[in-house]
CSV table of C-alpha atoms in Angstrom, one decimal:
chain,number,residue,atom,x,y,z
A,2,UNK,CA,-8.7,-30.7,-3.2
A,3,UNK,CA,-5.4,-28.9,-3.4
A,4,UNK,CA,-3.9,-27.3,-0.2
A,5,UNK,CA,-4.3,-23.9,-1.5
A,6,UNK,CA,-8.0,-24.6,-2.0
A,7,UNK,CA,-7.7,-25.9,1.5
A,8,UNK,CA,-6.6,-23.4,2.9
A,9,UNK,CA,-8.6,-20.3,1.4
A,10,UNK,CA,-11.9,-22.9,2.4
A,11,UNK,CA,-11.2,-23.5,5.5
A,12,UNK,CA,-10.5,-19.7,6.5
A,13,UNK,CA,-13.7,-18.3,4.3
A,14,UNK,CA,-15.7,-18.3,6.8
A,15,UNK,CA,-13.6,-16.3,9.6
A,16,UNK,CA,-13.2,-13.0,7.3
A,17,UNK,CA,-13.7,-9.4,9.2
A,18,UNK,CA,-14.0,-6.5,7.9
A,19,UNK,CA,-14.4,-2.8,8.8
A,20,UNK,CA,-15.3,0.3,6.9
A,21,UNK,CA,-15.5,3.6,8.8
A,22,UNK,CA,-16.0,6.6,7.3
A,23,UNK,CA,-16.2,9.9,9.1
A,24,UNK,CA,-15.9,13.5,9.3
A,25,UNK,CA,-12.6,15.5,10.4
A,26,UNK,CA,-14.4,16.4,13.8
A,27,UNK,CA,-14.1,12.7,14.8
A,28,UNK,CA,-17.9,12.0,14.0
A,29,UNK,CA,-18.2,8.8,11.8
A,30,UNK,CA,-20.2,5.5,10.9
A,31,UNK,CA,-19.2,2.0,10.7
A,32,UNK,CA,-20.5,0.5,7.5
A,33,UNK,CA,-19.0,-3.0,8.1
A,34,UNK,CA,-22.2,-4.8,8.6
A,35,UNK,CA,-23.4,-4.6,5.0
A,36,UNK,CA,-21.9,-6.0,1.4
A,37,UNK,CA,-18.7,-4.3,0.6
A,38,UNK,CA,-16.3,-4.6,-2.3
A,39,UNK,CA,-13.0,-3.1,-2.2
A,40,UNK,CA,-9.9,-3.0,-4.4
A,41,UNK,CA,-7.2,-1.2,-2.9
A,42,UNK,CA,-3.3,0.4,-4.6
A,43,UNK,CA,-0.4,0.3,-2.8
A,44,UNK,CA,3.0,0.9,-4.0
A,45,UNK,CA,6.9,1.5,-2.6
A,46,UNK,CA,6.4,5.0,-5.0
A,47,UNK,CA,5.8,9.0,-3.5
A,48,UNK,CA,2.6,9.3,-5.7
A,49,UNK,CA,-0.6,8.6,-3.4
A,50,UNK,CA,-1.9,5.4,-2.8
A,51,UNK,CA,-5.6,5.0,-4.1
A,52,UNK,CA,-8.9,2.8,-3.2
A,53,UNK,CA,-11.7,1.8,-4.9
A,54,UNK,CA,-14.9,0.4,-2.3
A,55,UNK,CA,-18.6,-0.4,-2.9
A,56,UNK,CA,-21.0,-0.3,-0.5
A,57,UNK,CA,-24.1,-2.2,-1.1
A,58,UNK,CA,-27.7,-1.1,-0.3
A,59,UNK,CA,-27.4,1.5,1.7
A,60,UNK,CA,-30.8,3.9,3.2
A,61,UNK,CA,-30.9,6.6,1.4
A,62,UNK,CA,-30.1,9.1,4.1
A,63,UNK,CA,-27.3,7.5,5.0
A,64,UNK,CA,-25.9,7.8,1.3
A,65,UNK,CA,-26.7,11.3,1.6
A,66,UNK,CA,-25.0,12.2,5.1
A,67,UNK,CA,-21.7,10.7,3.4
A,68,UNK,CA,-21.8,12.0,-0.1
A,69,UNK,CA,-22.3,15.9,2.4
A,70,UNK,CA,-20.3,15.4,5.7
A,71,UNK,CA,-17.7,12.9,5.4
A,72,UNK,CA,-14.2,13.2,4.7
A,73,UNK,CA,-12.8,10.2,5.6
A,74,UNK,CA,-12.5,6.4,5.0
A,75,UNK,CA,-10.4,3.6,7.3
A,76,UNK,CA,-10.7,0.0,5.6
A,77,UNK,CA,-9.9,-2.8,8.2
A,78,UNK,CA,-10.0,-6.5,7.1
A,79,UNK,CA,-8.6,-10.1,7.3
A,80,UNK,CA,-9.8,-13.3,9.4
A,81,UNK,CA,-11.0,-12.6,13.2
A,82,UNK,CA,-7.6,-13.0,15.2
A,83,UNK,CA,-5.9,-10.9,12.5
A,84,UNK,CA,-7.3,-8.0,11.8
A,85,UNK,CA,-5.9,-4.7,10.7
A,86,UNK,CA,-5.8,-1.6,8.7
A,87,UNK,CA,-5.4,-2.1,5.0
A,88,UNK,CA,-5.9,2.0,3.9
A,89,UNK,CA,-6.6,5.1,5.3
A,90,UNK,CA,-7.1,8.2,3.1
A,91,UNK,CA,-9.3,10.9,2.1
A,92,UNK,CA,-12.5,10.5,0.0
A,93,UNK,CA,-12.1,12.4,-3.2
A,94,UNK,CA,-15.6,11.0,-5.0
A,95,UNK,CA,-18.6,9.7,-4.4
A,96,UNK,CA,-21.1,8.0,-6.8
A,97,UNK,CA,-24.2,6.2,-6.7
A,98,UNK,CA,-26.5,3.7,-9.4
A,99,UNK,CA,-28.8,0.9,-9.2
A,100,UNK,CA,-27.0,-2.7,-10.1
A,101,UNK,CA,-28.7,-5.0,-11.9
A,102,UNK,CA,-32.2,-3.1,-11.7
A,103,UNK,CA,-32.0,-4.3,-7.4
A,104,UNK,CA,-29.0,-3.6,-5.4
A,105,UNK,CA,-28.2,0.2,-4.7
A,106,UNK,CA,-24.4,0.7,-4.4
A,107,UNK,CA,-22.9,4.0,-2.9
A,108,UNK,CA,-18.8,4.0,-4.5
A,109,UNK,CA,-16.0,5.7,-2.5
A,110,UNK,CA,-12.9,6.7,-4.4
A,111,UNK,CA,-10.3,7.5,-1.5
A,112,UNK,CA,-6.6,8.7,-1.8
A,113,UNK,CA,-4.0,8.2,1.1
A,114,UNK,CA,-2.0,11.8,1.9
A,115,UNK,CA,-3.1,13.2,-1.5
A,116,UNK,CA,-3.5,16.5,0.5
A,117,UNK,CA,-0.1,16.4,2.0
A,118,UNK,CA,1.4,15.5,-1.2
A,119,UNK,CA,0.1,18.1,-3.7
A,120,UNK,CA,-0.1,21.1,-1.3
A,121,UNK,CA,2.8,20.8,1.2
A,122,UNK,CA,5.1,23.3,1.6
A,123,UNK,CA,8.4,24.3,3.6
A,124,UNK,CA,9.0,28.0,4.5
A,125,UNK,CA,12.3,27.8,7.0
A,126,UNK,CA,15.9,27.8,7.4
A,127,UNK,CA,18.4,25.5,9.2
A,128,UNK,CA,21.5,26.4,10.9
A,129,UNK,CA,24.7,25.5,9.8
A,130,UNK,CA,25.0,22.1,11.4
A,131,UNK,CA,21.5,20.4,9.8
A,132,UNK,CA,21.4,16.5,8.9
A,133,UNK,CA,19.2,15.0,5.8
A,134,UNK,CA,16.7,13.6,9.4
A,135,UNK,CA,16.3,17.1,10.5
A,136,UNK,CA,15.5,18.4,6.7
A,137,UNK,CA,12.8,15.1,7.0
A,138,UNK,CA,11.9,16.6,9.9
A,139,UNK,CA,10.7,19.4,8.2
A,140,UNK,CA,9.5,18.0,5.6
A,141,UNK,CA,7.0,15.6,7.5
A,142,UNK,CA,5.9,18.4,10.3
A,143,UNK,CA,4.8,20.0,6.8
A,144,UNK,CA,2.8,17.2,6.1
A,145,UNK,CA,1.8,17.1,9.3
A,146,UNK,CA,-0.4,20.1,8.9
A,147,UNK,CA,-2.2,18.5,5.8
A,148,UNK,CA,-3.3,15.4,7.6
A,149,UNK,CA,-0.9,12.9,7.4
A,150,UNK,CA,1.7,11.6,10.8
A,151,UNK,CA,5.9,10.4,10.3
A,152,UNK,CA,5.9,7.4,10.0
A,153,UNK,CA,9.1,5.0,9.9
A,154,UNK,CA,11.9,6.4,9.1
A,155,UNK,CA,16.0,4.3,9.7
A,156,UNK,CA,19.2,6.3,10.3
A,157,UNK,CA,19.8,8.7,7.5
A,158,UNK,CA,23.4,9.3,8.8
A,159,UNK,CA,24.7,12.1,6.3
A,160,UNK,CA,27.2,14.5,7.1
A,161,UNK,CA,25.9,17.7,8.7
A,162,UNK,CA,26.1,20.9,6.4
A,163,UNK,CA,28.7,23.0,7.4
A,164,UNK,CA,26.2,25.9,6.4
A,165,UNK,CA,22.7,27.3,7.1
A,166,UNK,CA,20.3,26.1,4.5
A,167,UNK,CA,17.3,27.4,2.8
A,168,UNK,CA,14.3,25.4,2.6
A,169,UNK,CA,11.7,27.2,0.8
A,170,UNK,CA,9.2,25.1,-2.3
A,171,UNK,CA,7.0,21.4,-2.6
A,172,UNK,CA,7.9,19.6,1.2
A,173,UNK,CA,7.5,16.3,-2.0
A,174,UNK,CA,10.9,17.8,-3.7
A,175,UNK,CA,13.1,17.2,-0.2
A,176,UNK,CA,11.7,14.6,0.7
A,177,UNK,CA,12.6,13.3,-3.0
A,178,UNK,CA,16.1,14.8,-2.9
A,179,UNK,CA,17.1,13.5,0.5
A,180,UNK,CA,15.8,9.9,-0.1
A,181,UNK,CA,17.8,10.1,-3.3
A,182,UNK,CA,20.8,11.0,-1.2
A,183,UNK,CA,20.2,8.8,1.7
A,184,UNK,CA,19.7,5.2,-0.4
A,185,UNK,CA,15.9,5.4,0.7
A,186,UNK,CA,12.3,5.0,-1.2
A,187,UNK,CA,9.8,7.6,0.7
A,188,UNK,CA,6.0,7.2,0.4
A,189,UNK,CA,2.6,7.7,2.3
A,190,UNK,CA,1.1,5.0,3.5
A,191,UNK,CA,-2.1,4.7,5.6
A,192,UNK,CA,-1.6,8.5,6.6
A,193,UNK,CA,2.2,7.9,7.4
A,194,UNK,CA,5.0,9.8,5.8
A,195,UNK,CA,8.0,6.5,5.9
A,196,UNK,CA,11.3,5.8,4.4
A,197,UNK,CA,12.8,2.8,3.7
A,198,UNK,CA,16.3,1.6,2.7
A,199,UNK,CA,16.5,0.7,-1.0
A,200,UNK,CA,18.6,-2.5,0.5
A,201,UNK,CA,16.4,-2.8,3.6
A,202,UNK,CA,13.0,-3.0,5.2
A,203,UNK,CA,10.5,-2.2,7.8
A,204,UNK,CA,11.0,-3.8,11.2
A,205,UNK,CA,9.3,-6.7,12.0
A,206,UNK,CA,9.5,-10.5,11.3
A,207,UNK,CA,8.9,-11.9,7.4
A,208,UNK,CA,5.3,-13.2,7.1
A,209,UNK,CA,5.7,-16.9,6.3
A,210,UNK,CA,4.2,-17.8,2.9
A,211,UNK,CA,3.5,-21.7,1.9
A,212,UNK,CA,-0.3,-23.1,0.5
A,213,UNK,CA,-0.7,-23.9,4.6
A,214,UNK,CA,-0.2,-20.2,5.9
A,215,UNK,CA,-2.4,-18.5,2.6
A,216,UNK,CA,-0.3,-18.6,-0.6
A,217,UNK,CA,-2.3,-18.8,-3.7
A,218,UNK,CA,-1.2,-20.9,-6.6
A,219,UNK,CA,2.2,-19.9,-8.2
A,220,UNK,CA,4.6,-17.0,-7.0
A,221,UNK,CA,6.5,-16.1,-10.5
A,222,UNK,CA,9.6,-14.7,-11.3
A,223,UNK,CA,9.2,-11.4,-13.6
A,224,UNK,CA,10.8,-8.8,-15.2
A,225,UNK,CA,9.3,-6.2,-12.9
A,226,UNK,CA,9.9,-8.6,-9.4
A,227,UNK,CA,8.6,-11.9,-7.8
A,228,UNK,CA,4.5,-11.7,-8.3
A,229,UNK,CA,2.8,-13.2,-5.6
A,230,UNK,CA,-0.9,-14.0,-4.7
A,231,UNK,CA,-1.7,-14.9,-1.2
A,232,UNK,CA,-4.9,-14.8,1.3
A,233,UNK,CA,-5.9,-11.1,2.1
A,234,UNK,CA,-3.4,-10.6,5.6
A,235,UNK,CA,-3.1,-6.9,7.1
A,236,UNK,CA,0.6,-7.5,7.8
A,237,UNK,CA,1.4,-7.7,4.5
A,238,UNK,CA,2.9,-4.0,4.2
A,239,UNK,CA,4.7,-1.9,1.7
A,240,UNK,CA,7.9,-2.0,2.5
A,241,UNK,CA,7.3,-5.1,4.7
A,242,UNK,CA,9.1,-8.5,3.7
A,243,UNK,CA,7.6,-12.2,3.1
A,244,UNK,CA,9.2,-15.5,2.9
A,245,UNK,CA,9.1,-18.1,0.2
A,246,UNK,CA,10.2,-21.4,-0.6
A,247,UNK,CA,12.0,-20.4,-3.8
A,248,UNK,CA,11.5,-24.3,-4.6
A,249,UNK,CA,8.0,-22.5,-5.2
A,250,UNK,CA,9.0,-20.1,-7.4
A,251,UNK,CA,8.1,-20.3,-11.2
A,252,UNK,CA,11.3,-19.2,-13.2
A,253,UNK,CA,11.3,-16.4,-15.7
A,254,UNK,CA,12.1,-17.6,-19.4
A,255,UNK,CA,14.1,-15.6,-21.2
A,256,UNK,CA,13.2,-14.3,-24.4
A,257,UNK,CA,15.4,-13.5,-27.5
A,258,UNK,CA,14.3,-9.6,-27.6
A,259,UNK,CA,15.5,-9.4,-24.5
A,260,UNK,CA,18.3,-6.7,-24.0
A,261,UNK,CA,22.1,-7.4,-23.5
A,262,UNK,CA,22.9,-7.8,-20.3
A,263,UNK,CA,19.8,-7.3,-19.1
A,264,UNK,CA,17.9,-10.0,-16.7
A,265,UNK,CA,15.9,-11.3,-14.4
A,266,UNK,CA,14.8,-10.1,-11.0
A,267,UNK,CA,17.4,-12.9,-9.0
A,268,UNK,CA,15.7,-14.9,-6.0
A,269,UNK,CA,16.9,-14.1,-2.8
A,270,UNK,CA,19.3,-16.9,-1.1
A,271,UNK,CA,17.2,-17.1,1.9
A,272,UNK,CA,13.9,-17.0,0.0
A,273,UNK,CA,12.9,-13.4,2.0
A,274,UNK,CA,11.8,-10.6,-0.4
A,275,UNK,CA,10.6,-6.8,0.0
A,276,UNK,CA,7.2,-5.7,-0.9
A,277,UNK,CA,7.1,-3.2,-4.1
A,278,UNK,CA,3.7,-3.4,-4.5
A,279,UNK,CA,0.4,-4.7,-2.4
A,280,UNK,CA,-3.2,-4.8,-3.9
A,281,UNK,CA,-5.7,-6.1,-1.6
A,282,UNK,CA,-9.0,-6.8,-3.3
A,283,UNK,CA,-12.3,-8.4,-1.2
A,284,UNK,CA,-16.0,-8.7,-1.6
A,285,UNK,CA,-17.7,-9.6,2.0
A,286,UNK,CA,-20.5,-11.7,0.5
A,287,UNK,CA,-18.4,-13.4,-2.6
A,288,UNK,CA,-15.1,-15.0,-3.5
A,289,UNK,CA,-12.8,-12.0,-3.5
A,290,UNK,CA,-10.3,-12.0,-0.4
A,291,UNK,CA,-7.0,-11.6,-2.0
A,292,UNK,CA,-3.4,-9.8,-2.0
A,293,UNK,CA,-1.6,-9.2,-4.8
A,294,UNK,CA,2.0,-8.4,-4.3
A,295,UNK,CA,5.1,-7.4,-6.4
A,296,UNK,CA,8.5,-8.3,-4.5
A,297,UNK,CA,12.2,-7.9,-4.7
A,298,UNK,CA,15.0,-9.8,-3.3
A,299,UNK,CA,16.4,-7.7,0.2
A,300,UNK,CA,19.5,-6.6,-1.6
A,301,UNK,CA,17.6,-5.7,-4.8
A,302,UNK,CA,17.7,-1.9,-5.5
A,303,UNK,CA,15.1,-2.3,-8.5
A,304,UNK,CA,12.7,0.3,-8.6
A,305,UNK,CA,8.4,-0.3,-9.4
A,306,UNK,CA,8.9,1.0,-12.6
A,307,UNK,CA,6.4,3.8,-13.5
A,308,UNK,CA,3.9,2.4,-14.9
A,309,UNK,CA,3.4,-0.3,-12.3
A,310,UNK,CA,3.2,2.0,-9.6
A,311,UNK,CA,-0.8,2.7,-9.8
């Protein structure tokens, strides 16, 4: 048996995993205890992050009480001794059908700060002396007030303007204009308006990735970043950073139609890259457990190109 088989084997049998959904007057229900599926989107990108979960055989007037009253979904998961939240947003559908003639399943499809991001506005204006963290400022109390928190945001530095300034329109167009003029990617992420430098990261130590600490198979070098597989771990974050052996790492192979001067995502010297992109995917009673990540070198300013950012 190889170690990656090892590994996922020996660990199968400690998985946790928590699905509460609730109401915005606190009320809720954890659904944790039955068969759930989940496949959740996650991307370094302004556009809302997105879920898909199942939830197997539920009564029928529990179905009912969520498809009526609740809002709301928080999906924890991971092995017991490392658990933590993997998405928070806002339920946007509800469906339910009969599987194979037996099983009922009741399907959520969330969004994380969809509401914040298509209907929050600024109305204000700054004195002469205003920095792009106070026009963030703004920008996230906005938010704020359609259900999302601030979340991380570094030293913006910027000049201050010697003039008063107008904010008035989407609070998404500042928050796009000053992370274009502060070097920084902006997104929502489990409720949390953040900003990361395009050559940095979010705080907190690399998670260590070999066949012994839940790597799957073969990370591979791309032309949209290093693609990764590893064991379903919360701290695996957007914006977050992981460490390989880049011993590990399966080059790229260049192709004729490939443009001049064009190339390669490069590997990072010290093997430590930048999460793009995380998809966790899980099924509590089957194989699933898994996170799928797109990664960058730390000084990499690549984008997630549009059409892998959902």
């Amino acid at each position: 048996m190889s170690a990656k088989n090892k590994a996922e084997e020996g660990r199968c049998w400690l998985r946790a995993c928590s699905l509460v959904v609730g109401s915005n007057s606190g009320s809720g229900l954890d659904l944790g205890e039955l068969r759930i599926t989940f496949k959740t989107k996650k991307g370094d990108m302004e556009t809302p992050n997105s879920a898909e979960i199942n939830v197997y055989n539920l009564s029928e007037a529990t179905a009912s009480k969520i498809q009526r009253e609740f809002t709301q979904v928080a999906l924890s998961a991971g092995y017991v001794g490392n658990v933590g939240l993997i998405f928070r947003g806002n339920i946007r559908q509800v469906r339910t059908w009969r599987e194979n003639g037996v099983d009922t399943v009741l399907a959520i499809l969330a969004a994380d700060g969809d509401r914040a991001y298509n209907f929050a506005t600024v109305n204000t204006t700054l004195a002469a002396g205003s920095t792009p963290a106070d026009r963030v400022r703004v920008c996230q109390g906005s938010m704020a007030a359609k259900g999302t928190e601030a979340g991380y945001t570094p030293d913006l530095g910027g000049q201050a303007l010697p003039r008063g300034v107008v904010m008035y329109g989407m609070a998404r167009q500042y928050m796009r204009d000053e992370a274009q003029n502060t070097g920084t990617d902006w997104s929502i992420q489990d409720g949390k308006v953040q900003m990361v430098p395009r050559k940095g990261y979010l705080p907190g130590q690399a998670v260590l990735l070999t066949h012994e600490t839940g790597l799957i198979g073969t990370p591979e070098q791309t032309q949209d970043g290093i693609s990764v597989r590893a064991l379903l771990n919360p701290q695996l974050r957007v914006g977050g950073r992981i460490k390989l052996d880049n011993k590990s790492v399966k080059r790229m192979q260049s192709t004729l139609k490939m443009a001049a001067g064009q190339t390669a995502p490069r590997l990072d010297d010290d093997g430590v890259y930048r999460i793009l992109k995380v998809e966790f995917s899980g099924d509590t009673r089957g194989t699933d457990w898994y996170a799928d990540m797109l990664c960058i070198g730390i000084d990499d300013t690549m984008r997630l190109p549009l059409d892998m950012a959902r």
